[in-house]
CSV table of C-alpha atoms and ligand atoms in Angstrom, one decimal:
chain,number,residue,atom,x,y,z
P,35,UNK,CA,18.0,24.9,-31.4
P,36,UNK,CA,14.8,25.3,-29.0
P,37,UNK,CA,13.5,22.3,-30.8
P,38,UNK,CA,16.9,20.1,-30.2
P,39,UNK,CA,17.2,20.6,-26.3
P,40,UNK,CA,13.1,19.9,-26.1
P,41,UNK,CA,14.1,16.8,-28.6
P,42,UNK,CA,17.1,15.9,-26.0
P,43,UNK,CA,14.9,16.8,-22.9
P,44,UNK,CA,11.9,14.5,-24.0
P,45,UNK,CA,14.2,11.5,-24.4
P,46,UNK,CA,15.9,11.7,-21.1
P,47,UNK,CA,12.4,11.8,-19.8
P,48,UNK,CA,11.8,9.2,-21.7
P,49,UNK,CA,14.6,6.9,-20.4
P,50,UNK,CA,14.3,8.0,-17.3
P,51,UNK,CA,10.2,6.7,-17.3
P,52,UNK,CA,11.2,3.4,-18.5
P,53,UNK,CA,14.4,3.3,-16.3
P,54,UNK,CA,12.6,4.4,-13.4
P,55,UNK,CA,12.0,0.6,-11.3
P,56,UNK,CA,8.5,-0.9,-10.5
P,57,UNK,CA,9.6,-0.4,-6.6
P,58,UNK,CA,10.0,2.8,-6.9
P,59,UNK,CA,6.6,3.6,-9.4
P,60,UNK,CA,5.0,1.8,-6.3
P,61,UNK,CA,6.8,3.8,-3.5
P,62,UNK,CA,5.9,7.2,-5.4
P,63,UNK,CA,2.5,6.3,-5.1
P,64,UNK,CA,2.4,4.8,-1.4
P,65,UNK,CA,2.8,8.9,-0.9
P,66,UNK,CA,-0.2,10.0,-2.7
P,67,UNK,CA,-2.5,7.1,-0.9
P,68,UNK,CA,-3.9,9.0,2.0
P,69,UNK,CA,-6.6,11.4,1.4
P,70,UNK,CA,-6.4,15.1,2.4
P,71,UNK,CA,-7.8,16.1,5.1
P,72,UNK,CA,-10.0,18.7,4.2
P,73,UNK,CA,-12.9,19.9,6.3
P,74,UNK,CA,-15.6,19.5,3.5
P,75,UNK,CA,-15.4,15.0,3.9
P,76,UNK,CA,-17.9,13.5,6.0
P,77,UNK,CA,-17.4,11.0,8.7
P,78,UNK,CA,-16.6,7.7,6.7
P,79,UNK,CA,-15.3,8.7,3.6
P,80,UNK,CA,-11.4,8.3,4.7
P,81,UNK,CA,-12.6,4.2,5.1
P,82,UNK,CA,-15.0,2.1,7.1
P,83,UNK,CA,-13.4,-0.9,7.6
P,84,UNK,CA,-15.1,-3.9,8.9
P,85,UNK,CA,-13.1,-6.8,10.8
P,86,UNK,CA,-13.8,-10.3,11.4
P,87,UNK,CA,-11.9,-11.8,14.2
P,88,UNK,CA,-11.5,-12.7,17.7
P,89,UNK,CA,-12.9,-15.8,19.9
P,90,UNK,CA,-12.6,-16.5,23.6
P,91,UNK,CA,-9.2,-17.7,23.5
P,92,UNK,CA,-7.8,-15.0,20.9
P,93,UNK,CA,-9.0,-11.4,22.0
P,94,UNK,CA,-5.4,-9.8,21.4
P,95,UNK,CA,-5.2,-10.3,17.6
P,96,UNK,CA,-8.5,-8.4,16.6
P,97,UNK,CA,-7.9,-5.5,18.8
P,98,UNK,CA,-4.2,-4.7,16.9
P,99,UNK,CA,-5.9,-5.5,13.5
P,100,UNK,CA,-8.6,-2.6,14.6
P,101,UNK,CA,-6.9,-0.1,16.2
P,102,UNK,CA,-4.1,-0.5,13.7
P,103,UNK,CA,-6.9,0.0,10.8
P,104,UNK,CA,-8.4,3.0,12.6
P,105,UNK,CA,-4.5,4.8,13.7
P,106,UNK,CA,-3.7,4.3,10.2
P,107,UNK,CA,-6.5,6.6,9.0
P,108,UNK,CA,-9.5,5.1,9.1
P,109,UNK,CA,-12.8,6.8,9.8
P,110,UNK,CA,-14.4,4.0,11.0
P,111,UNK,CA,-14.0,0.4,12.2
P,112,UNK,CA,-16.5,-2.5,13.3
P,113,UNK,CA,-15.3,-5.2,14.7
P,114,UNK,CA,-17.4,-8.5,14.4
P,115,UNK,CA,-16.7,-11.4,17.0
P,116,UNK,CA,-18.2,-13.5,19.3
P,117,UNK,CA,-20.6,-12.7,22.4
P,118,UNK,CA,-17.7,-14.1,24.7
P,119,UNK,CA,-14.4,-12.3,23.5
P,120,UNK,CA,-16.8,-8.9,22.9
P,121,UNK,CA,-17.0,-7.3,26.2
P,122,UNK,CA,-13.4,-8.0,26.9
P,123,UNK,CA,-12.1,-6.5,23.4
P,124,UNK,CA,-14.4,-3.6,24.1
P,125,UNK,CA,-12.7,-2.8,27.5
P,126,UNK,CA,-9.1,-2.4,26.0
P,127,UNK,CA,-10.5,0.4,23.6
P,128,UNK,CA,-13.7,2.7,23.4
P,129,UNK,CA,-12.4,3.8,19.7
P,130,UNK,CA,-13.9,0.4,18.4
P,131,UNK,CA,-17.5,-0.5,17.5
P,132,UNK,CA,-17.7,-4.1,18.8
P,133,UNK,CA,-20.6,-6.2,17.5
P,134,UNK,CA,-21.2,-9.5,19.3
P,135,UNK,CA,-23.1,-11.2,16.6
P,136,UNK,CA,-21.0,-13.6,14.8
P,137,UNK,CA,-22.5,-17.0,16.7
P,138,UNK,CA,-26.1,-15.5,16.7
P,139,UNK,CA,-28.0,-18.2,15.4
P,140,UNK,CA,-29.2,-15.1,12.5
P,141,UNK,CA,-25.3,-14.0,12.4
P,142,UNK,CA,-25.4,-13.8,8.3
P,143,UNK,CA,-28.9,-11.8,8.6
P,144,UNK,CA,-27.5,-9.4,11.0
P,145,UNK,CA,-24.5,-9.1,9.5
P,146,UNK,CA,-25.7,-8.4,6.1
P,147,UNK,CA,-27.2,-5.0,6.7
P,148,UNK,CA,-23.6,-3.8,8.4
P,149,UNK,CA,-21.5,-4.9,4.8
P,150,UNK,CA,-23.5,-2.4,2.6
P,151,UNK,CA,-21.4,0.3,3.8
P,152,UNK,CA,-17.7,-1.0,4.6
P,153,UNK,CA,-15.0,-0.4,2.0
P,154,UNK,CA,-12.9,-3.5,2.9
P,155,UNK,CA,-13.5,-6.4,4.8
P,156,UNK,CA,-10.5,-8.4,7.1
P,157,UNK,CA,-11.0,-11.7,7.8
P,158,UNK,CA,-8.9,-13.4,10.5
P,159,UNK,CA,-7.6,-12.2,13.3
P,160,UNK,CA,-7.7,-14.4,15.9
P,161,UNK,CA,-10.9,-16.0,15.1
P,162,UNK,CA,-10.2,-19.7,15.6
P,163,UNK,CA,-10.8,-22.5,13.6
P,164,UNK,CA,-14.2,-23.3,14.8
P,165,UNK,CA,-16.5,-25.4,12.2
P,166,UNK,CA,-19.5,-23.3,13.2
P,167,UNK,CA,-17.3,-20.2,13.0
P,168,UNK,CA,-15.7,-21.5,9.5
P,169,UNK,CA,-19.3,-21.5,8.4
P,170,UNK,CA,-20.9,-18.0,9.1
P,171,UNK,CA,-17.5,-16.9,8.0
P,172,UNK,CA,-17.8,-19.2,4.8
P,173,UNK,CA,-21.3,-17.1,4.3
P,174,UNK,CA,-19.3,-14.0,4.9
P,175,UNK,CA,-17.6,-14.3,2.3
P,176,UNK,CA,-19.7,-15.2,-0.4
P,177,UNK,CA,-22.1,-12.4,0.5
P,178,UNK,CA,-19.2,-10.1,0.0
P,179,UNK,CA,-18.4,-11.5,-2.9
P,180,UNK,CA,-22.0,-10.9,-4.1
P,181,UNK,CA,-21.3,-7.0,-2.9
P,182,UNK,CA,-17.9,-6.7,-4.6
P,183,UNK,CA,-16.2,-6.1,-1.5
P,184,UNK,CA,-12.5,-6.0,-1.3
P,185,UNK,CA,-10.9,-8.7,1.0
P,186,UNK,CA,-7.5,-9.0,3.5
P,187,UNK,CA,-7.7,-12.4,4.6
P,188,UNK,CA,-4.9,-13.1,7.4
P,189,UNK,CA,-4.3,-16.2,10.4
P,190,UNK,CA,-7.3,-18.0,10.7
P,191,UNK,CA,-9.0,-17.4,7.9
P,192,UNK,CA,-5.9,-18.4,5.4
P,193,UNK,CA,-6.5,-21.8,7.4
P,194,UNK,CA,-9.9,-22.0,5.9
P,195,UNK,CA,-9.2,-20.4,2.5
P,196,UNK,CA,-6.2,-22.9,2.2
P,197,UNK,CA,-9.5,-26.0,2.1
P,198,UNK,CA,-11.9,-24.1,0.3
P,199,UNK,CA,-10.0,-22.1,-3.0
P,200,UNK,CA,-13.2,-21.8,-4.6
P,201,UNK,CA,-14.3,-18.9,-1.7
P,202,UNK,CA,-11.7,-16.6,-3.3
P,203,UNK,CA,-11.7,-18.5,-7.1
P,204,UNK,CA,-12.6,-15.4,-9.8
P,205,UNK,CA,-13.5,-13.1,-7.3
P,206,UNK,CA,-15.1,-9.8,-8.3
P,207,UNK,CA,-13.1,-7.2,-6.0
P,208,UNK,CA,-9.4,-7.2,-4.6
P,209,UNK,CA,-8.7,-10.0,-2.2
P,210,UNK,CA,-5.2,-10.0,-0.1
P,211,UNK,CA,-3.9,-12.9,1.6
P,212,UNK,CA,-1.4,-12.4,4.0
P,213,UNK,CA,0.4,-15.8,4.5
P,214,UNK,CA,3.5,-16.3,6.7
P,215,UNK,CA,5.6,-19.1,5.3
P,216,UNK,CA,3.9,-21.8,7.5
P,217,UNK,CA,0.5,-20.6,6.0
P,218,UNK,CA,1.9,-19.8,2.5
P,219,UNK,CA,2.8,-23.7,2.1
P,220,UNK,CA,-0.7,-24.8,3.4
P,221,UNK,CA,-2.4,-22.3,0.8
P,222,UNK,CA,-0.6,-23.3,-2.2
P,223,UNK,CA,0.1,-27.1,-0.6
P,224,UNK,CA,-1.5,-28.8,-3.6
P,225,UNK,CA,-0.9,-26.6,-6.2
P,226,UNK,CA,1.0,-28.1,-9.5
P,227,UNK,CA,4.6,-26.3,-9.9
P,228,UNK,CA,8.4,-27.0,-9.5
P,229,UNK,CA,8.8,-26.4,-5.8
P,230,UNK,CA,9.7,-23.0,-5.9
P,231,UNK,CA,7.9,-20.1,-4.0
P,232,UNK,CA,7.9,-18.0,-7.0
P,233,UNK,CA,6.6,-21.4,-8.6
P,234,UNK,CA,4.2,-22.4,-6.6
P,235,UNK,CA,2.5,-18.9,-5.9
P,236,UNK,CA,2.0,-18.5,-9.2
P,237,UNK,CA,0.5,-22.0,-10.0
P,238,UNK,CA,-2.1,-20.3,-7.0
P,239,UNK,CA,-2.5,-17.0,-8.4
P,240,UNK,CA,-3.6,-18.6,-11.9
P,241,UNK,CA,-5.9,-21.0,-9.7
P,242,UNK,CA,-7.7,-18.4,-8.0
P,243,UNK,CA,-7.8,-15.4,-10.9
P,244,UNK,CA,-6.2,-12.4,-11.4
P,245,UNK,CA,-7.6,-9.9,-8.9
P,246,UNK,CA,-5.6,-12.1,-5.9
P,247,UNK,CA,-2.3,-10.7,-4.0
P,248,UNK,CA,-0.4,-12.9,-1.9
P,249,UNK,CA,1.9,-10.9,0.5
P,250,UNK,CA,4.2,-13.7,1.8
P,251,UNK,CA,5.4,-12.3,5.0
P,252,UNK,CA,9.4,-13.1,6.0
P,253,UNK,CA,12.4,-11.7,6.5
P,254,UNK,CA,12.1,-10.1,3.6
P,255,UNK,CA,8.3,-9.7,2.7
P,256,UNK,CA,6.9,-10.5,-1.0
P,257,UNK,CA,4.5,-9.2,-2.6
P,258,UNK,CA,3.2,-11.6,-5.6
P,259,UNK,CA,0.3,-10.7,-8.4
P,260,UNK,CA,0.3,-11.8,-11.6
P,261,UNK,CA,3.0,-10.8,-13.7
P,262,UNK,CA,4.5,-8.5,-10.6
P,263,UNK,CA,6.8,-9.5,-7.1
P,264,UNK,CA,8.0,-6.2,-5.0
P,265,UNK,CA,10.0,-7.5,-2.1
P,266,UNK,CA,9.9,-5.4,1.1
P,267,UNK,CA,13.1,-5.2,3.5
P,268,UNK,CA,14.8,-3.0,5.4
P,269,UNK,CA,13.3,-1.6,9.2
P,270,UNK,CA,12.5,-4.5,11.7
P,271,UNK,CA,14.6,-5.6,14.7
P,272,UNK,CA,15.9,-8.8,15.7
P,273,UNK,CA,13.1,-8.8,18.5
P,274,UNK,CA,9.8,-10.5,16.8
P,275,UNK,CA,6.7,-10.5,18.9
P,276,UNK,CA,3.2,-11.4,18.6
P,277,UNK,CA,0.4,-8.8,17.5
P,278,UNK,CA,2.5,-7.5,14.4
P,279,UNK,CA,0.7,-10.3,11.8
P,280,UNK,CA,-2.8,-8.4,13.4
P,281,UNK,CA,-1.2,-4.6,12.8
P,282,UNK,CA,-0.2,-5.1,9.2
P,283,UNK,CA,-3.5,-6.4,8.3
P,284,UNK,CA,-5.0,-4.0,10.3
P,285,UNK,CA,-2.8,-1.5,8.4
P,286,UNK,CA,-3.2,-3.2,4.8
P,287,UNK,CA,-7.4,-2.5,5.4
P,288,UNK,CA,-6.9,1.4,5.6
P,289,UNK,CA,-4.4,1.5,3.0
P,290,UNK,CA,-6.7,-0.9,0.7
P,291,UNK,CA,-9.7,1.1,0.9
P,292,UNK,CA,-7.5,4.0,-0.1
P,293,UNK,CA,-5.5,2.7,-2.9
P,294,UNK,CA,-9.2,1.5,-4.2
P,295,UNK,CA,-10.2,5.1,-3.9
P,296,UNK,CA,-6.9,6.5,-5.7
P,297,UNK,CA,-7.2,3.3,-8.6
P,298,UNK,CA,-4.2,2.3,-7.8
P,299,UNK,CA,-3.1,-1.4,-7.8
P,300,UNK,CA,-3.3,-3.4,-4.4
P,301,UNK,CA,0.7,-3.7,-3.8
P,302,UNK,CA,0.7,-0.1,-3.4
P,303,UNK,CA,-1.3,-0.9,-0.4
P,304,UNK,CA,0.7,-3.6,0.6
P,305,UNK,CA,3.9,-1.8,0.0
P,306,UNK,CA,2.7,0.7,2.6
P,307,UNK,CA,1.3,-1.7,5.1
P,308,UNK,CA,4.6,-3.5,5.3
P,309,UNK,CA,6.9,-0.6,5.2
P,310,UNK,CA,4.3,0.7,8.4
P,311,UNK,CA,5.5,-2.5,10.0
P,312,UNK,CA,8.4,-2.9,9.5
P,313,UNK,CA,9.0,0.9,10.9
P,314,UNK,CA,7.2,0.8,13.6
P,315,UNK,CA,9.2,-2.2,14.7
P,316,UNK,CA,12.6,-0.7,14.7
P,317,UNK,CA,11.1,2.5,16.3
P,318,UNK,CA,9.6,0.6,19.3
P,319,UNK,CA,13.3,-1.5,19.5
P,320,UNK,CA,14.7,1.5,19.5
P,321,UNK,CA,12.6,2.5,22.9
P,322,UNK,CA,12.3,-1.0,24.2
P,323,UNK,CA,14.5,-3.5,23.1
P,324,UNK,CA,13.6,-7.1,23.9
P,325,UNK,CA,10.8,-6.2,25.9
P,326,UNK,CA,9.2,-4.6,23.2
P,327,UNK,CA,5.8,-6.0,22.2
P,328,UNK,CA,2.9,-4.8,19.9
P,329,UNK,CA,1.2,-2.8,22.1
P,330,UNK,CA,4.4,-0.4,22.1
P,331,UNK,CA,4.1,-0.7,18.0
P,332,UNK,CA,0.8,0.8,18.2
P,333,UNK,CA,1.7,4.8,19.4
P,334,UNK,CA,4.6,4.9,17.1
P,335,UNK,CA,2.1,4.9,13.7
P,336,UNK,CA,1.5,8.8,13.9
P,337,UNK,CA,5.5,9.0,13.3
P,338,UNK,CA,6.3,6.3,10.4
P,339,UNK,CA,3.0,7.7,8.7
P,340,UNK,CA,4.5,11.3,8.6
P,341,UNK,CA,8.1,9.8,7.5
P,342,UNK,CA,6.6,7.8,4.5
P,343,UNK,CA,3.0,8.4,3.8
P,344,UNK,CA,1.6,12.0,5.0
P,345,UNK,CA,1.1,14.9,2.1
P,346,UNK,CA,4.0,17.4,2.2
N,626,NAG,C1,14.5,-0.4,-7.4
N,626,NAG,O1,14.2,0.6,-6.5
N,626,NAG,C2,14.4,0.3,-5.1
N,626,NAG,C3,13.9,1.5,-4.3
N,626,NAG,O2,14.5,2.7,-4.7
N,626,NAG,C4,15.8,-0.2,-4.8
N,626,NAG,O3,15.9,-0.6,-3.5
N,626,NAG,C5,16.1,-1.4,-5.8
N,626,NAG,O4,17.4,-1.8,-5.6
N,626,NAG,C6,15.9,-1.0,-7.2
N,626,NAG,N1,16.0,-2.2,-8.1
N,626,NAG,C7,16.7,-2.1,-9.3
N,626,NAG,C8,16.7,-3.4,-10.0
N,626,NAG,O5,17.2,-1.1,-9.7
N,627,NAG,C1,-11.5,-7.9,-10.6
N,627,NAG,O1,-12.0,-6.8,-9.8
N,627,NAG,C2,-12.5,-5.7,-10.6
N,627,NAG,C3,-12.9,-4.7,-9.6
N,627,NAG,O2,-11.8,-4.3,-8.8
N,627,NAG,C4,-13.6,-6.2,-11.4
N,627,NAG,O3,-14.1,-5.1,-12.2
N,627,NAG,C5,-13.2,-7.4,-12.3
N,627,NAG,O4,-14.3,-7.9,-13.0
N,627,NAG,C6,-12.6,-8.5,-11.4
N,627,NAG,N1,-12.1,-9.6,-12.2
N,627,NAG,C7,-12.7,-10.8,-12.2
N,627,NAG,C8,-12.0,-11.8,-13.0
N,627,NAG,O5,-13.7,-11.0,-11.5
């Protein structure tokens, strides 16, 4: 009898596993992401995040992406711009370590030292398309790739992944682009495939190897690797401002380093980092309405974390 109902039980537990939807296997885990926080860590263990951004026009975008990386739970960020933009993105916050060294004629030499200890590198925000800054960030990237470090590349630096495939081609760590649909079409432009998204991003993803996510922001975010889409909906207003492109990838950093740390796949992370957004949106609406804009996004992250993400 015993052995019937343990029979019976194990089956329904059976079905239920292979029932249960990849959605919700990836929102299970997007609870069991952040570490605990337990007096015995030291300073840095929780994520040191490094973020490549900014330029005298742009100064906005790489402050969200940082602050963003460090509300989310990050023990540290460093911020690596220009000497123009620096004192300027320091002055909005004294949580971030700005270093002014990315157009040093030695930028790559004193950059080098700084990688060694970051868990995931963003590459974007608000940098410009400068050739001279396309090409320290060109040696960025290959001397992360020589130090396996995990990549979220976002704005500007989609612009110069979508010329140069081969940066990202069979790279050795987790790399996640973060294309809006403008940037999604100019990343995959060329690539062979029917027309469709689902097409064409996976024409890319066989291009470039199998540790690459694309999370195709819209109205309904995607969230492509091979063999797996999650779509995201849900939260959100109808009020869109600028600055929210710069939080989720600011977001996605934190959560990277963590879902890295738990060996979970990299759309956990993104799962989180867009549900973050996405909240924090509709929260701010709620306060602001049309004259919401990022910087009200920002001190509603302590709340959307406890709803989705925090350890009960
Ligand atoms: C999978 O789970 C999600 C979240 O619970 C739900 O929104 C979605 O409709 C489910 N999909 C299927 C095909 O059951
Ligand atoms: C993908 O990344 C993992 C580390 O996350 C690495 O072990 C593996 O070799 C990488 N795959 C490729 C094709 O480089």
């Amino acid at each position: 009898m015993v052995v019937k109902y343990l029979l019976f039980f194990s089956l329904c537990l059976f079905v239920r596993c292979t029932m249960s939807n990849k959605t919700e296997d990836i929102i299970e885990k997007t609870k069991q992401l952040a570490p605990r926080l337990t007096n015995d860590k030291h300073k840095g263990q929780a994520g040191r995040i490094g973020v490549f951004g900014g330029s005298i026009e742009f100064t906005g975008a790489p402050y969200f992406a940082s602050i963003s990386s460090l509300k989310v739970g990050a023990d540290l960020v460093y911020l690596f711009t220009n000497k123009e933009p620096a004192t300027v993105i320091k002055s909005y916050s004294p949580e971030l370590m700005v270093l002014p060294i990315l157009n040093d004629p030695e930028a790559i030499k004193k950059i080098e030292p700084w990688l060694e200890r970051l868990h995931v590198v963003v590459i974007g925000p608000g940098l410009g398309r400068n050739d001279q800054t396309f090409e320290v960030i060109t040696k960025v990237i290959e001397t992360c790739r020589q130090k396996q470090k995990p990549l979220v590349i976002d704005a500007d630096g989609l612009f110069l992944i979508a010329q140069r495939h081969d940066l990202i081609k069979n790279y050795p760590a987790p790399v996640v682009l973060t294309p809006n649909v403008m940037e999604f079409n100019r990343l995959v432009g060329d690539t062979p495939g029917d027309g469709s998204k689902q097409e064409k991003a996976a024409a890319f993803l066989m291009e470039v190897g199998s540790n690459v996510t694309l999370l195709c922001k819209d109205h309904e975010d995607e969230i492509i690797s091979r063999g797996t889409t999650v779509k995201v909906s849900g939260g959100g207003s109808g009020r869109r401002c600028g600055g929210q492109g710069d939080i989720l990838a600011g977001s996605l950093s934190t959560f990277l380093a963590w879902s890295i740390m738990a060996d979970y796949a990299p759309n956990v992370a993104c799962y989180a980092a867009c549900r973050m957004v996405r909240d924090l949106n509709s929260k701010a609406f709620v306060k602001y309405g049309r004259s919401m804009t990022a910087t009200d996004m920002i001190p509603e992250i302590h709340e959307v974390f406890e709803e989705n993400f925090e350890r009960k």
